[in-house]
mmCIF file of C-alpha atoms in Angstrom:
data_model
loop_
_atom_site.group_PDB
_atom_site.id
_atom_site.type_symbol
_atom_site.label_atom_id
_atom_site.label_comp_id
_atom_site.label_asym_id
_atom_site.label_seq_id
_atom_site.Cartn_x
_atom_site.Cartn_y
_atom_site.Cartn_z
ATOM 1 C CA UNK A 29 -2.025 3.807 -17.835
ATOM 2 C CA UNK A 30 1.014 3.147 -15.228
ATOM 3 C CA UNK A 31 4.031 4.923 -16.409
ATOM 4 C CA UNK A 32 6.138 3.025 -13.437
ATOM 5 C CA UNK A 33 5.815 -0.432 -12.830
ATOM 6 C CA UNK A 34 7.628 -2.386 -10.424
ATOM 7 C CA UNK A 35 6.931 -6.398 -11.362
ATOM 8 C CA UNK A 36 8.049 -8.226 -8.261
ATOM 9 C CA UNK A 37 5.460 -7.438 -5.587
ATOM 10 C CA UNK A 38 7.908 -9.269 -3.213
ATOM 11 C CA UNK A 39 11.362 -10.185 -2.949
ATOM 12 C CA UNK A 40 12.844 -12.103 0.239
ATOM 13 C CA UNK A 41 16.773 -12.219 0.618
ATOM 14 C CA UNK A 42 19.083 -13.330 3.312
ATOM 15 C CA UNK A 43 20.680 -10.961 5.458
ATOM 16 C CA UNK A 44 23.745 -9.943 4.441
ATOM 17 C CA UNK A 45 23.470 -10.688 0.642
ATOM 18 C CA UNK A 46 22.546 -8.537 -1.596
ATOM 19 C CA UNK A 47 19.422 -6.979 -2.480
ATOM 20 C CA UNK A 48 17.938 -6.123 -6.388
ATOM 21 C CA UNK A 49 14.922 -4.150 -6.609
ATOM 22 C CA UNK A 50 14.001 -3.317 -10.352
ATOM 23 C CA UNK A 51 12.019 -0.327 -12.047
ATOM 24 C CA UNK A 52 10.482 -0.064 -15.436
ATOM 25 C CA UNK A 53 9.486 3.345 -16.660
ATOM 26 C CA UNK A 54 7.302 4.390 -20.254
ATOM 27 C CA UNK A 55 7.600 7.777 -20.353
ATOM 28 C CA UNK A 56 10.636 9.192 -22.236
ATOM 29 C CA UNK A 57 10.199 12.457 -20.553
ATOM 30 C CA UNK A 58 11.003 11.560 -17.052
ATOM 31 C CA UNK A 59 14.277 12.860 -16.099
ATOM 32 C CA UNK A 60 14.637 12.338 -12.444
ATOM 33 C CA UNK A 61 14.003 9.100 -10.150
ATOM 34 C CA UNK A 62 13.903 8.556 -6.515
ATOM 35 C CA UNK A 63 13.057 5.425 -4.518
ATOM 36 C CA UNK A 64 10.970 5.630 -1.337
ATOM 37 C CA UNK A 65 11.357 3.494 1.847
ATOM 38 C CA UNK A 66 7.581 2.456 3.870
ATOM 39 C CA UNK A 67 7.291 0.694 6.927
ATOM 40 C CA UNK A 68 3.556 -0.262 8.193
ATOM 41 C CA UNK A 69 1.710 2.454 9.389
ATOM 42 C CA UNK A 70 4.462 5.079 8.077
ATOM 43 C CA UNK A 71 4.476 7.838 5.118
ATOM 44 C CA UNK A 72 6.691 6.572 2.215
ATOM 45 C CA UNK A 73 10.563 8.662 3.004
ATOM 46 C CA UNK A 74 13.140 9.359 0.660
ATOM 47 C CA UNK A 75 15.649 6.731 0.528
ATOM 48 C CA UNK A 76 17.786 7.543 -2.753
ATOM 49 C CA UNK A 77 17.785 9.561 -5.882
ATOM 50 C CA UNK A 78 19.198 9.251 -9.829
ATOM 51 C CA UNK A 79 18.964 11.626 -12.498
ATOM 52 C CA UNK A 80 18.595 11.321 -16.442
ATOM 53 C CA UNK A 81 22.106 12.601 -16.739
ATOM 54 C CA UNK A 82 23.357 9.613 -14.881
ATOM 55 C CA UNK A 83 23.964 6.300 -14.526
ATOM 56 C CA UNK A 84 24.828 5.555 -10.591
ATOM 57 C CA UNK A 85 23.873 6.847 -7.904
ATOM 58 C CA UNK A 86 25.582 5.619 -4.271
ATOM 59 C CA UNK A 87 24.895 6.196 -1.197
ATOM 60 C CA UNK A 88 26.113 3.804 1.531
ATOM 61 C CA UNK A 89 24.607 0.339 1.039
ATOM 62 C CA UNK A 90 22.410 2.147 -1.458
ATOM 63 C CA UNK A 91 23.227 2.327 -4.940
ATOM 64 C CA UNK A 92 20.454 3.222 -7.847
ATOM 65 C CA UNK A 93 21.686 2.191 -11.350
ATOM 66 C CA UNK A 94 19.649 3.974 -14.172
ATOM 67 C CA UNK A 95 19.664 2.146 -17.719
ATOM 68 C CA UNK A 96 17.834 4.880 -20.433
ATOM 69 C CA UNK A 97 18.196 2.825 -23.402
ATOM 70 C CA UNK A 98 16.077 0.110 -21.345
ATOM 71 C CA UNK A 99 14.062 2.514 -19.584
ATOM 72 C CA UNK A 100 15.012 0.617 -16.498
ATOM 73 C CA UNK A 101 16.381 1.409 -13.071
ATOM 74 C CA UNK A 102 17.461 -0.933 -10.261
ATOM 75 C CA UNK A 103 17.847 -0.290 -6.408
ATOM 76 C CA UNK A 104 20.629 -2.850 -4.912
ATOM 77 C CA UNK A 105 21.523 -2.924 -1.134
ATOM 78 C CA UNK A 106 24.432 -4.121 0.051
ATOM 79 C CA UNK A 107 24.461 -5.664 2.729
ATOM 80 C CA UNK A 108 20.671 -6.106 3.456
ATOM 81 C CA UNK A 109 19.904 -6.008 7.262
ATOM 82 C CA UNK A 110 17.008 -7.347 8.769
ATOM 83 C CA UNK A 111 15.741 -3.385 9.410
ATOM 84 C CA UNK A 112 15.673 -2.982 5.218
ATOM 85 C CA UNK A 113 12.431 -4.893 5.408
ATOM 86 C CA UNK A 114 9.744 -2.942 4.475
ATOM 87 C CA UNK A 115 8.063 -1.621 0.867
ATOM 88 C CA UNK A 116 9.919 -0.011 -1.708
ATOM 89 C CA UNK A 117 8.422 2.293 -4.201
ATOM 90 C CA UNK A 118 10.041 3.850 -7.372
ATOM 91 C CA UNK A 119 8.817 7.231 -8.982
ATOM 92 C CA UNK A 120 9.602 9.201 -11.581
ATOM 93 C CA UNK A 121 9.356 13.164 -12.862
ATOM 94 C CA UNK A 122 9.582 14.895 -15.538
ATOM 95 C CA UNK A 123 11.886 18.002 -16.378
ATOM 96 C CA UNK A 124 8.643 20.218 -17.024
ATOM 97 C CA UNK A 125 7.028 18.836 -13.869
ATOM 98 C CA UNK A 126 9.557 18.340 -11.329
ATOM 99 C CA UNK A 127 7.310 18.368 -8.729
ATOM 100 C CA UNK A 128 4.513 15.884 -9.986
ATOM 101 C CA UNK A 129 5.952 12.298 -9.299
ATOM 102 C CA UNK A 130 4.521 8.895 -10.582
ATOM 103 C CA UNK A 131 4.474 5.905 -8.107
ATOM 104 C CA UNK A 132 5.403 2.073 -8.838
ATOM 105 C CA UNK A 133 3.397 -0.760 -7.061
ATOM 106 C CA UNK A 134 5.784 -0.778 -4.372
ATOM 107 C CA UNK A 135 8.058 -3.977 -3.834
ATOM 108 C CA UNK A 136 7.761 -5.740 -0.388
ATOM 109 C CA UNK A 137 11.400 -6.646 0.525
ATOM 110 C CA UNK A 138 11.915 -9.057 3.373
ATOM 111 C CA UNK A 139 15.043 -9.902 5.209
ATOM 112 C CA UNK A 140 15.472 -12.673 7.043
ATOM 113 C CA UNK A 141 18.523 -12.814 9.461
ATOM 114 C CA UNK B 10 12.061 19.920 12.480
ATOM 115 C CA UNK B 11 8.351 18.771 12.500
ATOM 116 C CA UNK B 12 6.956 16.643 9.434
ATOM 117 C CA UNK B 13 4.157 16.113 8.106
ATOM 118 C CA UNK B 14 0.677 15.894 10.364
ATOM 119 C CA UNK B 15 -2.210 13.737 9.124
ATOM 120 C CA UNK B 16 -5.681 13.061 11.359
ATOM 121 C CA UNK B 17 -7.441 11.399 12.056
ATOM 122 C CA UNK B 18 -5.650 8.635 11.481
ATOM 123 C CA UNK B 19 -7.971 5.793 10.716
ATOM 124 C CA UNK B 20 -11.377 6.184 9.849
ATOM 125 C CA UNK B 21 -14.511 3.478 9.470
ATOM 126 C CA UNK B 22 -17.372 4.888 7.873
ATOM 127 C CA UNK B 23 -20.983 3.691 6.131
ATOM 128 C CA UNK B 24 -21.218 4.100 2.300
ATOM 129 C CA UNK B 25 -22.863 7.136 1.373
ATOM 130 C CA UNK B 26 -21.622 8.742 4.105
ATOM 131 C CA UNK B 27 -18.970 11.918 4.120
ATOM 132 C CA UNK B 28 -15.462 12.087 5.622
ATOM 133 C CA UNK B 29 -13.118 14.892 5.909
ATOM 134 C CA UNK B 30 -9.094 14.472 6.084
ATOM 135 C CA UNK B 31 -6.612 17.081 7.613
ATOM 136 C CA UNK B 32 -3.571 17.424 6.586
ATOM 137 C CA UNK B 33 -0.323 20.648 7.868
ATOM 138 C CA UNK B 34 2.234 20.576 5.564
ATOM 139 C CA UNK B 35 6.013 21.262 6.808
ATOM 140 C CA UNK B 36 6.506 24.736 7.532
ATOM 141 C CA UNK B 37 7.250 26.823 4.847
ATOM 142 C CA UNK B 38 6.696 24.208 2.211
ATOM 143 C CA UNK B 39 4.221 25.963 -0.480
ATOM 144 C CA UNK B 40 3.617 22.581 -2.269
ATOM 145 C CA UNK B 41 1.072 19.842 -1.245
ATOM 146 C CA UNK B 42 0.064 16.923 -2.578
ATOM 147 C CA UNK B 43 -3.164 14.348 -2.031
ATOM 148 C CA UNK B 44 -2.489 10.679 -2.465
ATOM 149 C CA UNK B 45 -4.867 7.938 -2.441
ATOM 150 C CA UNK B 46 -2.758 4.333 -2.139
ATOM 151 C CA UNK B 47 -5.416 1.554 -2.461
ATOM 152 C CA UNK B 48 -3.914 -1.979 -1.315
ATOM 153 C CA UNK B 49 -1.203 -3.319 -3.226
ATOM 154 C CA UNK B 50 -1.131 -0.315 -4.851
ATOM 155 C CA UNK B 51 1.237 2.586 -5.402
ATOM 156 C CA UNK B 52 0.447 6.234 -4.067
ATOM 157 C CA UNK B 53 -1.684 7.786 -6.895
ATOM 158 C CA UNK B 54 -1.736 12.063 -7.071
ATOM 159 C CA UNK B 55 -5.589 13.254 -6.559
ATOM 160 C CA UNK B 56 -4.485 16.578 -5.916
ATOM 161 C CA UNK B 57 -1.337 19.453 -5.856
ATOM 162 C CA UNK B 58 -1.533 22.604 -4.620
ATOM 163 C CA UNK B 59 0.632 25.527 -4.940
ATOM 164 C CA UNK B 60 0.567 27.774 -1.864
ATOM 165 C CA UNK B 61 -3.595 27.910 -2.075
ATOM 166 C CA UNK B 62 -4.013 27.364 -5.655
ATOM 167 C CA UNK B 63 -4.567 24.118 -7.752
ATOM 168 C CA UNK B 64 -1.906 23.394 -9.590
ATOM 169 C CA UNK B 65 -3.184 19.878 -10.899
ATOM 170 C CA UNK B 66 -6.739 18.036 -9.952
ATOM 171 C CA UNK B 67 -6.666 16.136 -13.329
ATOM 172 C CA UNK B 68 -7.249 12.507 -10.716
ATOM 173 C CA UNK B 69 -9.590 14.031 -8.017
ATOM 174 C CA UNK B 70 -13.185 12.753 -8.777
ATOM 175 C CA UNK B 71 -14.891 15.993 -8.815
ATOM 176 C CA UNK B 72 -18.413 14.517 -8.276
ATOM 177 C CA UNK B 73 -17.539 13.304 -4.647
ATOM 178 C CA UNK B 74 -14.225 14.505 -3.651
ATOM 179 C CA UNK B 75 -13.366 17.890 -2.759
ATOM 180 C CA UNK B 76 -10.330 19.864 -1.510
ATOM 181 C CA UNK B 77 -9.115 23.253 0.224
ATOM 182 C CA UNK B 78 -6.118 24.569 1.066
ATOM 183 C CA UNK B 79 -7.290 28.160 3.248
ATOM 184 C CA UNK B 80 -4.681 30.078 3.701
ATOM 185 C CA UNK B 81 -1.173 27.899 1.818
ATOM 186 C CA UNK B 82 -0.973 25.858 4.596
ATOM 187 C CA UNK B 83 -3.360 23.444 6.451
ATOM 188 C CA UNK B 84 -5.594 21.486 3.861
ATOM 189 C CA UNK B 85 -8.235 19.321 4.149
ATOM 190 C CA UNK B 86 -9.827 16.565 1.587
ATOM 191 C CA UNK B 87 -13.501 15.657 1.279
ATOM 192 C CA UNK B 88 -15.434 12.903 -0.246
ATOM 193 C CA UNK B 89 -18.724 13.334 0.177
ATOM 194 C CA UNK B 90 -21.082 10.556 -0.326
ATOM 195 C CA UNK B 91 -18.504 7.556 -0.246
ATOM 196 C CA UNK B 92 -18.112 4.686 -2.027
ATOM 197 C CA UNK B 93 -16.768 1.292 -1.624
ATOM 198 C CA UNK B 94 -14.280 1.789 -3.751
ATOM 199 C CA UNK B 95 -12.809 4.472 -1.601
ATOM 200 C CA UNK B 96 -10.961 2.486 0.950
ATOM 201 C CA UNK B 97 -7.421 3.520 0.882
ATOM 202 C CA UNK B 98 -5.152 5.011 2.600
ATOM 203 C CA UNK B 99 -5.114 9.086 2.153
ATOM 204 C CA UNK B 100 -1.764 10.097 1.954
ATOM 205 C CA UNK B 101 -0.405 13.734 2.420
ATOM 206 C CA UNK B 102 2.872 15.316 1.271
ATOM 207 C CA UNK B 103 4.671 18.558 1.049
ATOM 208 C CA UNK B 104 7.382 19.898 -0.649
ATOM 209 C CA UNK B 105 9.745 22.904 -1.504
ATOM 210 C CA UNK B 106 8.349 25.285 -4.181
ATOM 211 C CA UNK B 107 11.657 25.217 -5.942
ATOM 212 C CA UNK B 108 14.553 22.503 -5.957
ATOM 213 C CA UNK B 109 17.622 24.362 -5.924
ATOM 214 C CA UNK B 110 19.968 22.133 -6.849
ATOM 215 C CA UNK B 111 17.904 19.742 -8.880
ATOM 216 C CA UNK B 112 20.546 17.607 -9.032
ATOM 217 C CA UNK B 113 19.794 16.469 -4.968
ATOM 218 C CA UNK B 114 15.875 16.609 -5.254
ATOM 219 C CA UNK B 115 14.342 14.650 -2.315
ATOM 220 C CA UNK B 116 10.956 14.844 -3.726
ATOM 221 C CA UNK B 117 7.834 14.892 -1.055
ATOM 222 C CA UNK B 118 7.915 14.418 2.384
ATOM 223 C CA UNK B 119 4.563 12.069 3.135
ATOM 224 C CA UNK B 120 2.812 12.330 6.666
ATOM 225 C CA UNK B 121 1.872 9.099 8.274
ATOM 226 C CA UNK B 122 -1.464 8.483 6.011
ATOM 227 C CA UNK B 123 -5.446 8.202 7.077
ATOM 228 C CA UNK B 124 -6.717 4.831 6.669
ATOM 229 C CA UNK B 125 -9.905 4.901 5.532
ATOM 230 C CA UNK B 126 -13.078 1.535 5.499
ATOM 231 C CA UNK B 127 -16.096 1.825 3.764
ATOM 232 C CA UNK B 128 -18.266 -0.158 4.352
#
């Protein structure tokens, strides 16, 4: 049973536009949401982080929008460079597990200069 | 400050044979986490330890996979005999016992990964 699902598996954009990489979530109790950054041969690292209590989170060309009601988040980038290409994973927590995260798919963004 | 060390990092083996995974967290980071990330795949928990206790194991397939964690720091994961199914890569992570401000929580840090064929 995935509690996070990311539906694109891949996304290309042109460099400079923007980018839109969406999260869908089940489980009412998660309360905090991060999205993770992978290059090839690399450990997923932190990229960005929302919680339950709000809506947007910005940092940089980074901005995580958090929709409840949908149980939806979104990861835009603005302006993509060519060095944003790599795989993007949500997860999720919950308030009574903070530490116990739950992985989407992972989205394979690709920016082409 | 040094992150997190994985080895070896790629490993071919035989079905029905046994492989061992290392893994030293970040210093001073009581909390540790086994992934396994099969292709296409996001990273899915097998194991979290708490300094040297197990904290949740609910994922690990007991029958072939064991871990240890001697000591709250290094740890190493098992799977003893494997299975084709078991290709994957093996990811480690650590983490702060507590968030202090859990408003800025940066989750796990993740080591490079062991890439493991079974064949």
């Amino acid at each position: 049973d995935q509690q996070v699902k990311q539906n694109s598996p891949s996304l290309s954009v042109q460099e400079g536009r923007i980018s839109i990489l969406n999260c869908d979530y089940t489980n009412s109790m998660f309360d905090y949401f991060l999205w993770y950054k992978k290059y090839p041969a690399e450990g997923p690292t932190f990229l960005i982080s929302i919680s339950s209590i709000k809506d947007k989170n910005e940092d940089g060309r980074f901005t995580v929008f958090l929709n409840k009601s949908a149980k939806h988040l979104s990861l835009h980038i603005v302006p993509s460079q060519p060095g944003d290409s790599a795989v993007y994973f949500c997860a999720a927590s919950t308030y009574y597990n903070f530490n116990k995260f739950y992985f989407g798919s992972g989205t394979k963004l690709n920016v082409k200069p | 400050e040094a992150g997190v060390a994985q080895s070896p990092r790629y490993k071919i083996i035989e079905k029905r044979q046994s492989v061992a995974f290392w893994c030293n967290p970040i210093s001073g980071h009581a909390t540790l986490y086994w992934y396994q990330q099969i292709l296409g795949q996001g990273p899915k928990l097998l194991i979290q330890f708490q300094n040297n206790g197990v904290v949740d194991d609910s994922q690990l397939p007991k029958d072939r996979f064991s871990a240890e964690r001697l000591k709250g720091v290094d740890s190493t994961l098992k799977i003893q005999p494997a299975k084709l199914e078991d290709s994957a890569v093996y990811l480690c992570a650590s983490s702060l016992e507590e968030e202090v401000d859990r408003g800025h929580r940066r989750g796990q840090f993740f080591g490079p990964g062991t890439r493991l064929t079974v064949l």
